[in-house]
XYZ file of C-alpha atoms in Angstrom:
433
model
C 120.437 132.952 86.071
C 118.608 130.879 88.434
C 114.537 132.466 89.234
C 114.346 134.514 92.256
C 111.702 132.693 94.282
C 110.708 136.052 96.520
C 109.623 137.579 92.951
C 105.889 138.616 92.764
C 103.936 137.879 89.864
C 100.929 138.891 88.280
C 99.912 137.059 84.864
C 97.645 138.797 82.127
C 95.806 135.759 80.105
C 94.496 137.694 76.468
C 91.699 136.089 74.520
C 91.508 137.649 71.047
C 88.274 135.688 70.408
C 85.873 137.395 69.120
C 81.705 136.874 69.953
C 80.786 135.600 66.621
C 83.775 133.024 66.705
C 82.623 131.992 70.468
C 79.088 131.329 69.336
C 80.182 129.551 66.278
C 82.222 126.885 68.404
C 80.507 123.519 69.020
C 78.947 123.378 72.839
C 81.017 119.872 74.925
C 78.830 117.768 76.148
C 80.535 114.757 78.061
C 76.859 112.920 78.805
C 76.979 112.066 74.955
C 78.883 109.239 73.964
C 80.388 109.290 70.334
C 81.848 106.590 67.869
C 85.092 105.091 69.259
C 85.720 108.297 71.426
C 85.050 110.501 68.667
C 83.146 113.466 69.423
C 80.902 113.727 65.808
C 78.930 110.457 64.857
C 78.528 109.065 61.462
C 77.805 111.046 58.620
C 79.426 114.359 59.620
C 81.036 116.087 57.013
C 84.654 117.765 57.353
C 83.948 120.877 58.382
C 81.819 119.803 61.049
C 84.684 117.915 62.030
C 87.031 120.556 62.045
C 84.339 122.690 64.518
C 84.150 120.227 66.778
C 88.164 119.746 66.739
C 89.055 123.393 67.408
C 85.992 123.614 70.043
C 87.876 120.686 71.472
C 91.391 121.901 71.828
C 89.926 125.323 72.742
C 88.556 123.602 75.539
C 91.762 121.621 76.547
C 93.697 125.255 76.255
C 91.464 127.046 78.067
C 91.544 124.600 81.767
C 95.217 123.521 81.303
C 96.195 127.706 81.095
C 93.783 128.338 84.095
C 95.530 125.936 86.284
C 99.468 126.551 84.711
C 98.855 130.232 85.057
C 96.903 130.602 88.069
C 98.980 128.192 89.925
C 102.251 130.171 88.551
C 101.329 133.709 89.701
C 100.531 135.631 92.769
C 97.557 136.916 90.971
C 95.631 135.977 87.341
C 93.853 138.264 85.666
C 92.280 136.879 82.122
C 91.148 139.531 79.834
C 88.439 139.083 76.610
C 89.248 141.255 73.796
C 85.522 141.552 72.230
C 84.599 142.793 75.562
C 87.007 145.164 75.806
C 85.968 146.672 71.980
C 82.892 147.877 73.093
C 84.671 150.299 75.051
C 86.072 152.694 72.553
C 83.831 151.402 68.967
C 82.112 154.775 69.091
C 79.431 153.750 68.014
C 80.863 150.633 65.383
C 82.245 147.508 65.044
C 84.672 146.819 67.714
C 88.926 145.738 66.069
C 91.481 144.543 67.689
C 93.631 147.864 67.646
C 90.917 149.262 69.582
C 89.989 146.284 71.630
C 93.824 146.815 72.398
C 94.125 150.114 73.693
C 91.611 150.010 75.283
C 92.799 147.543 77.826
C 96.161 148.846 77.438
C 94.662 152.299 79.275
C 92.527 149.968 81.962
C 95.540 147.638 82.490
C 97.969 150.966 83.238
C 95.357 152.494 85.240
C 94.888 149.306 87.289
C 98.622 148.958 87.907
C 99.122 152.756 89.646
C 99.462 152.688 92.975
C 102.554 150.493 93.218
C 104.083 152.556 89.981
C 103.844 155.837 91.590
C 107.193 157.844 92.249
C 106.023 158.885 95.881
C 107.433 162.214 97.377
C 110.096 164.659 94.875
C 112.452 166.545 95.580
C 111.606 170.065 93.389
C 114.925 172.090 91.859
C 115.088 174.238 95.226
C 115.280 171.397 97.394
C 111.663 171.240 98.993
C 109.590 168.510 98.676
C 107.390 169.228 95.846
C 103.403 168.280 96.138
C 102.365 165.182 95.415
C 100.474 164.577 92.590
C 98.559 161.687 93.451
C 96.594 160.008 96.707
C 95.913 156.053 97.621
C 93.212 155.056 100.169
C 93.825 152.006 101.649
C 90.587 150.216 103.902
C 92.322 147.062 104.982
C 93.789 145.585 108.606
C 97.029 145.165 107.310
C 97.124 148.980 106.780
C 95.205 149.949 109.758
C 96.916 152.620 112.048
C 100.276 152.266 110.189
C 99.442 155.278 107.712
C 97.299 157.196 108.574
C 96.726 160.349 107.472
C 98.735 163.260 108.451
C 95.968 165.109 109.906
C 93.720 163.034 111.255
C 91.104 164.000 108.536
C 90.488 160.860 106.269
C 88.724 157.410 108.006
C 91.098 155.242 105.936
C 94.970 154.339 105.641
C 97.167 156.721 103.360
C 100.285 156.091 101.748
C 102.639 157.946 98.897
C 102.588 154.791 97.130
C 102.479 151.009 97.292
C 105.349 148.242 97.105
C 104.689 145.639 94.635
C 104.111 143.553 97.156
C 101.933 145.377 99.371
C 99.475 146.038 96.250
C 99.301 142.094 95.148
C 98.841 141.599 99.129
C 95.417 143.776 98.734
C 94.371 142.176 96.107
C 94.921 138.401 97.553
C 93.634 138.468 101.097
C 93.439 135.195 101.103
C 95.592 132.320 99.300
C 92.579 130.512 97.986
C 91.138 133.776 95.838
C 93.883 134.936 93.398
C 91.807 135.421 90.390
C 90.865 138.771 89.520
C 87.906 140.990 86.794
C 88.657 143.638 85.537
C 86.076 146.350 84.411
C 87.113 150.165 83.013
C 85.337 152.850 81.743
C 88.170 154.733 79.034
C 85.823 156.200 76.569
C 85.501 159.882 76.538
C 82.986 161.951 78.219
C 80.161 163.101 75.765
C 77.496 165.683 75.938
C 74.966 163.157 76.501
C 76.540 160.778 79.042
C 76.142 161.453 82.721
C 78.504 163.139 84.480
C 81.000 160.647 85.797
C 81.962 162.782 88.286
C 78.504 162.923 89.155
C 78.029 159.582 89.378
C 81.200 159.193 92.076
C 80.384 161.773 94.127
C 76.424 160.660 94.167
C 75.700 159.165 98.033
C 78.849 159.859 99.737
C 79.832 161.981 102.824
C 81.233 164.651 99.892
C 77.645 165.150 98.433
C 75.913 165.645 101.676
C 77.692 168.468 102.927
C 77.561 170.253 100.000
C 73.665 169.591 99.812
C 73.758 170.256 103.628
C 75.538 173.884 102.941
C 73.503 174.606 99.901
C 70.514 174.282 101.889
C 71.700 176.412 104.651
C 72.574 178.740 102.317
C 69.000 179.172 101.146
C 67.133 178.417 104.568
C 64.097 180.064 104.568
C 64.105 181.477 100.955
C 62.290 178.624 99.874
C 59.063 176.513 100.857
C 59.840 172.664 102.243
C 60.013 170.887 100.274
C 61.042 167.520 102.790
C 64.510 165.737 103.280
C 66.564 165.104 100.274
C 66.773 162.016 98.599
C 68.925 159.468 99.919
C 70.837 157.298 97.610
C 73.634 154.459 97.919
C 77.142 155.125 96.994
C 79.540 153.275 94.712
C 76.697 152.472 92.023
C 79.078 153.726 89.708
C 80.659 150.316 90.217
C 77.976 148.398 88.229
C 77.712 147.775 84.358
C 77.259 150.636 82.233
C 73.295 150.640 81.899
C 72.143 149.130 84.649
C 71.339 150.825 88.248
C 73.274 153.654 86.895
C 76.682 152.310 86.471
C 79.708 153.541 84.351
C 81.562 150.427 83.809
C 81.928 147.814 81.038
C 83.778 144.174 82.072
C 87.240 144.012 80.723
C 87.584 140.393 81.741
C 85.241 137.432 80.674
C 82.516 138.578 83.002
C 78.171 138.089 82.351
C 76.922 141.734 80.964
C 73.450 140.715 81.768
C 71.226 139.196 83.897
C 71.633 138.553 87.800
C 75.039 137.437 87.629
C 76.100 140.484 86.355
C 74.481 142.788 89.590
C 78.029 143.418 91.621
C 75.975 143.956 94.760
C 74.540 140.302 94.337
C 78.077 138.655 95.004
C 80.936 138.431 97.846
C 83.977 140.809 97.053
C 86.816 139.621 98.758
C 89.100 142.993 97.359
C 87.987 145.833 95.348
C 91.081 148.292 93.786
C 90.372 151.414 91.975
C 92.602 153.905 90.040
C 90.571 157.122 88.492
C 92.986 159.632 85.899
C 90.356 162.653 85.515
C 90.054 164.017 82.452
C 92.549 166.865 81.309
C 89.695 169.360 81.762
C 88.879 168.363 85.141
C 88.119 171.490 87.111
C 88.848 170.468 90.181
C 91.973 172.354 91.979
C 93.345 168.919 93.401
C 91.728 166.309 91.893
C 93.979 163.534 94.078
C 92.154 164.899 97.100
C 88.800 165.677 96.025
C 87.798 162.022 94.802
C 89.549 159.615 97.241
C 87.140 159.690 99.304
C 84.176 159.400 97.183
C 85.775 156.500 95.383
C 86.633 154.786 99.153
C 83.251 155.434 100.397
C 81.810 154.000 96.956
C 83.984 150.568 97.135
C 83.306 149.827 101.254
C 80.078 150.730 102.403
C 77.774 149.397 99.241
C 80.081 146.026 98.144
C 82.054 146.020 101.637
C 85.292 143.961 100.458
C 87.739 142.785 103.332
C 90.332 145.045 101.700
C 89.380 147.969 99.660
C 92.227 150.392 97.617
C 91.409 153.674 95.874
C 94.051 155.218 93.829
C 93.823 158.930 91.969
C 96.637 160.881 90.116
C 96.647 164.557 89.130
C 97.697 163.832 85.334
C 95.398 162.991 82.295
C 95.652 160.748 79.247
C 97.041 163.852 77.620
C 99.907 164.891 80.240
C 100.582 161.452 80.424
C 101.195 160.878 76.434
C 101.816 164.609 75.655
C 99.811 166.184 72.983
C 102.299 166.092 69.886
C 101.572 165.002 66.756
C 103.164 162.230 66.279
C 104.671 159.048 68.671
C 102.285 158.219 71.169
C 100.490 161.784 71.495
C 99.059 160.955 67.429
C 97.998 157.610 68.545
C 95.993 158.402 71.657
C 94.329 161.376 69.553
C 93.834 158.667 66.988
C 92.174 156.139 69.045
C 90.145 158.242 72.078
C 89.326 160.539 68.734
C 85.028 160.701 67.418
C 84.427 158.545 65.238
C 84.348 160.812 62.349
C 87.905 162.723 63.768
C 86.207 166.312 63.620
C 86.460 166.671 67.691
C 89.664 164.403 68.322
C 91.669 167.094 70.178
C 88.005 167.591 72.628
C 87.798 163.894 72.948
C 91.613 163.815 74.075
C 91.057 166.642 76.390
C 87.816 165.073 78.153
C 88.874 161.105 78.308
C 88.760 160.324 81.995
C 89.886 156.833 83.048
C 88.386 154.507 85.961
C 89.461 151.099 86.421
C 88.373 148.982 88.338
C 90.209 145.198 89.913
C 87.906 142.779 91.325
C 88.217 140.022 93.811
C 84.845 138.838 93.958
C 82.706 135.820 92.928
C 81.688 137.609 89.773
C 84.187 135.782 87.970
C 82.513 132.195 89.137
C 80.813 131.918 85.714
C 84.298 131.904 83.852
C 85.300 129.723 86.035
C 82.675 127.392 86.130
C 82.408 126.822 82.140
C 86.534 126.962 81.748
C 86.124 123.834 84.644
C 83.331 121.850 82.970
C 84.611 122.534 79.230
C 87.999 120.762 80.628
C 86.346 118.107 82.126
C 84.115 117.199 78.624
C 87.221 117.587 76.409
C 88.645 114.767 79.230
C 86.353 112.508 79.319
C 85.634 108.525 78.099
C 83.427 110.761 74.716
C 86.754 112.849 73.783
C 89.389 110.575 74.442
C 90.492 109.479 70.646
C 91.028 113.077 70.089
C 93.091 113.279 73.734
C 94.774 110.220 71.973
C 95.493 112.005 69.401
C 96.934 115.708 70.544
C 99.158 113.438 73.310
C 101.065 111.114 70.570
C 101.808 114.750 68.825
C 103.138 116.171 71.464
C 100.292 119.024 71.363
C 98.726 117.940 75.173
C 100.210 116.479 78.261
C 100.024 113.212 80.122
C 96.928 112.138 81.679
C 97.994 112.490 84.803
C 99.033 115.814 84.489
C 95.642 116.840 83.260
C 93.661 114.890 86.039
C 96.060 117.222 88.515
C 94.654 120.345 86.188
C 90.893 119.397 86.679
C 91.123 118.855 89.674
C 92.925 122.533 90.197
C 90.224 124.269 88.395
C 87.437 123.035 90.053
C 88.915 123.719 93.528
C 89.738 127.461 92.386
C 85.917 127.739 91.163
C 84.620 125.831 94.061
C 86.486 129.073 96.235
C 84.369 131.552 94.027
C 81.486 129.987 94.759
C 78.753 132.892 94.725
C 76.707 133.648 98.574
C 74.386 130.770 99.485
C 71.076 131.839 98.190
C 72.156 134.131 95.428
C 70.910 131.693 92.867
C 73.671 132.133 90.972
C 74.990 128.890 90.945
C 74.097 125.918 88.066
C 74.883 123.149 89.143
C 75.771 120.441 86.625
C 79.342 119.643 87.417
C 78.204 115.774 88.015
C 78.402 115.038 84.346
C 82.317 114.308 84.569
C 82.310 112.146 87.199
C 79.611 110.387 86.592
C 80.853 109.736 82.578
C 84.840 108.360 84.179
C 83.055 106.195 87.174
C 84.751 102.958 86.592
């Protein structure tokens, strides 16, 4: 039938590659001319030839999917595979079957609030509780759903349309490229708390330090006011400023670039499943506002949306033997399987979407790779992959370049960040006529 044009969208983009492949790939360099347009001089043997061939069409891939995807869906999200490995390789060499489920738990996490079922009906005709809470900081939202109560500082709701959710994640037409970063791995004796780490700074952790010191006024000696520290550093790279995440998506895992607080988040979205041995009594309600508080007052996005459900990995799967309970034990299992039914038990989930100029890296090298593989150096192998049938038409591809560079150009990290290299002039200045 004909395509529903109201129909929302929001495209996945899944590169297996691995980091030794990605480092073995010839670097583009459009400044260099080569022999009739060919990108290796004389002398080069075949299987230099074939390098520089497959770094060339992975170039040529790489921008034309940017722009047909992007410009195709509400929302693009590309993924890396070898980043997502290092997630669950306890300890080893990262595979694809792990590298898989491991963003197939972020990816389900990530896509919550606008899955949720909302209020029930229980089998005596009462509305049963719910077993979940969203958090919405946004204008849109403002006012319209507020909580019952009065008690929360931020829009509620039972659960999100399609729609509404891509709508927080897009404020804006120009930014509809999203990160993704997860932590799925289970919790281990020697890893800090991740509960901890959301509750550390927020409103949540000063009252209880408040009451605990109340409690104990006068028992003890002075000892001065508590330390005070930020919320929402949970939100940075696992390692660094004490953060619990890894990137999902092809994201810097080092250096400045890779600081969240250093860029401008336009929408931050955050789904938590607690671990099956959670203790606390309503888990929905007790981390909502931590995870809120730890998304706007740090980052401050224009639109920020926390998500938490009362059911683990394990409820979610079931804990059978076999079907899809044997392969979560399988994969969230130690790496020697003596704990796996432990490991299933204390697996919580937090992922994390991103809005932000992060992902201005990605975008910058997808941009320039597409411009080298297009210009005056590369164009016997453009030739080439057009007679076959393998690329489009030049003008299509000039539209494409012209696409990307526009979408990185809106990612564009805060003036003075130092984040930005800036050696886009090579194209231009190689096709001047």
């Amino acid at each position: 039938g004909d395509e529903c044009r109201s129909a929302g969208r929001i495209c996945y983009s899944v590169d297996p590659t691995s980091k030794d492949d990605e480092d073995g790939r010839v670097k583009l360099k459009a400044s260099e001319f080569g022999r009739g347009g060919m990108m290796v001089g004389g002398g080069a043997d075949s299987m230099a030839e074939a390098k520089v061939i497959e770094s060339f069409r992975s170039a040529l891939n790489g921008g034309l999917s940017l722009y047909g995807l992007s410009s195709n869906s509400d929302i693009f999200l590309p993924i890396s595979l070898s980043n997502c490995g290092d997630a669950l390789a306890h300890g080893g060499k990262d595979s694809v079957f792990l590298s898989s489920a491991a963003a197939a738990l972020a990816i389900e996490a990530s896509t919550l609030p606008y899955r949720l079922l909302g209020s029930q009906f229980s089998s005596a005709g009462t509305i049963a509780p719910l077993k979940s809470k969203i958090g919405i900081q946004s204008g849109y939202f403002a006012g319209s759903g507020q909580s019952l109560n009065g008690s929360d500082p931020y829009a509620t709701a039972e659960r999100l349309s399609f729609h509404e959710f891509v709508s927080c994640l897009k404020p804006s037409n120009r930014h509809s490229i999203l990160e993704l970063d997860a932590r799925v791995r289970p919790q281990g004796e020697t890893d800090t708390s991740l509960d901890d780490a959301l509750m550390r700074g927020t409103s949540v952790e000063r009252k209880r330090i408040e009451a605990e010191a109340n409690l104990h006024r006068g028992r003890h000696r002075y000892s001065g006011p508590p330390r005070v520290e930020e919320p929402g550093m949970w939100l940075e790279n696992c390692g660094s400023y004490g953060g619990q995440l890894l990137p999902f998506s092809p994201l810097s895992a080092s250096g400045a670039a890779s600081v969240r607080s250093n860029h401008a988040h336009f929408a931050l979205s955050t789904s938590y499943r607690p671990a099956a041995s959670d203790p606390s009594s309503d888990p929905a309600a007790a981390y909502i506002t931590p995870i809120m508080e730890g998304m706007g007052i740090k980052y401050r996005p224009q639109v920020s949306l926390g998500s938490v459900v009362r059911q683990s990995i394990r409820g979610l799967t079931g804990n059978a033997g076999y079907a899809a309970g044997a392969y979560w034990k399988s994969v969230l299992g130690d790496s020697d399987q003596t704990s796996t039914d432990d490991s299933y038990l204390k697996t919580p989930v937090l992922s994390v979407l991103g809005n932000s100029t992060r992902i201005y890296p990605y975008l910058n090298s997808t941009s320039m790779n597409l411009s080298a593989a297009l210009s005056r150096k590369y164009r016997g192998y453009m030739a080439r992959e057009t007679m076959a049938g393998l690329a489009p038409e030049d003008e299509d591809c000039s539209e494409a370049i012209e696409a990307c560079f526009e979408t990185r150009d809106a990612y564009e990290p805060p003036l003075g960040s130092g984040l930005v290299d800036d050696d886009e002039g090579g194209y231009f200045s190689e096709n001047e006529d």
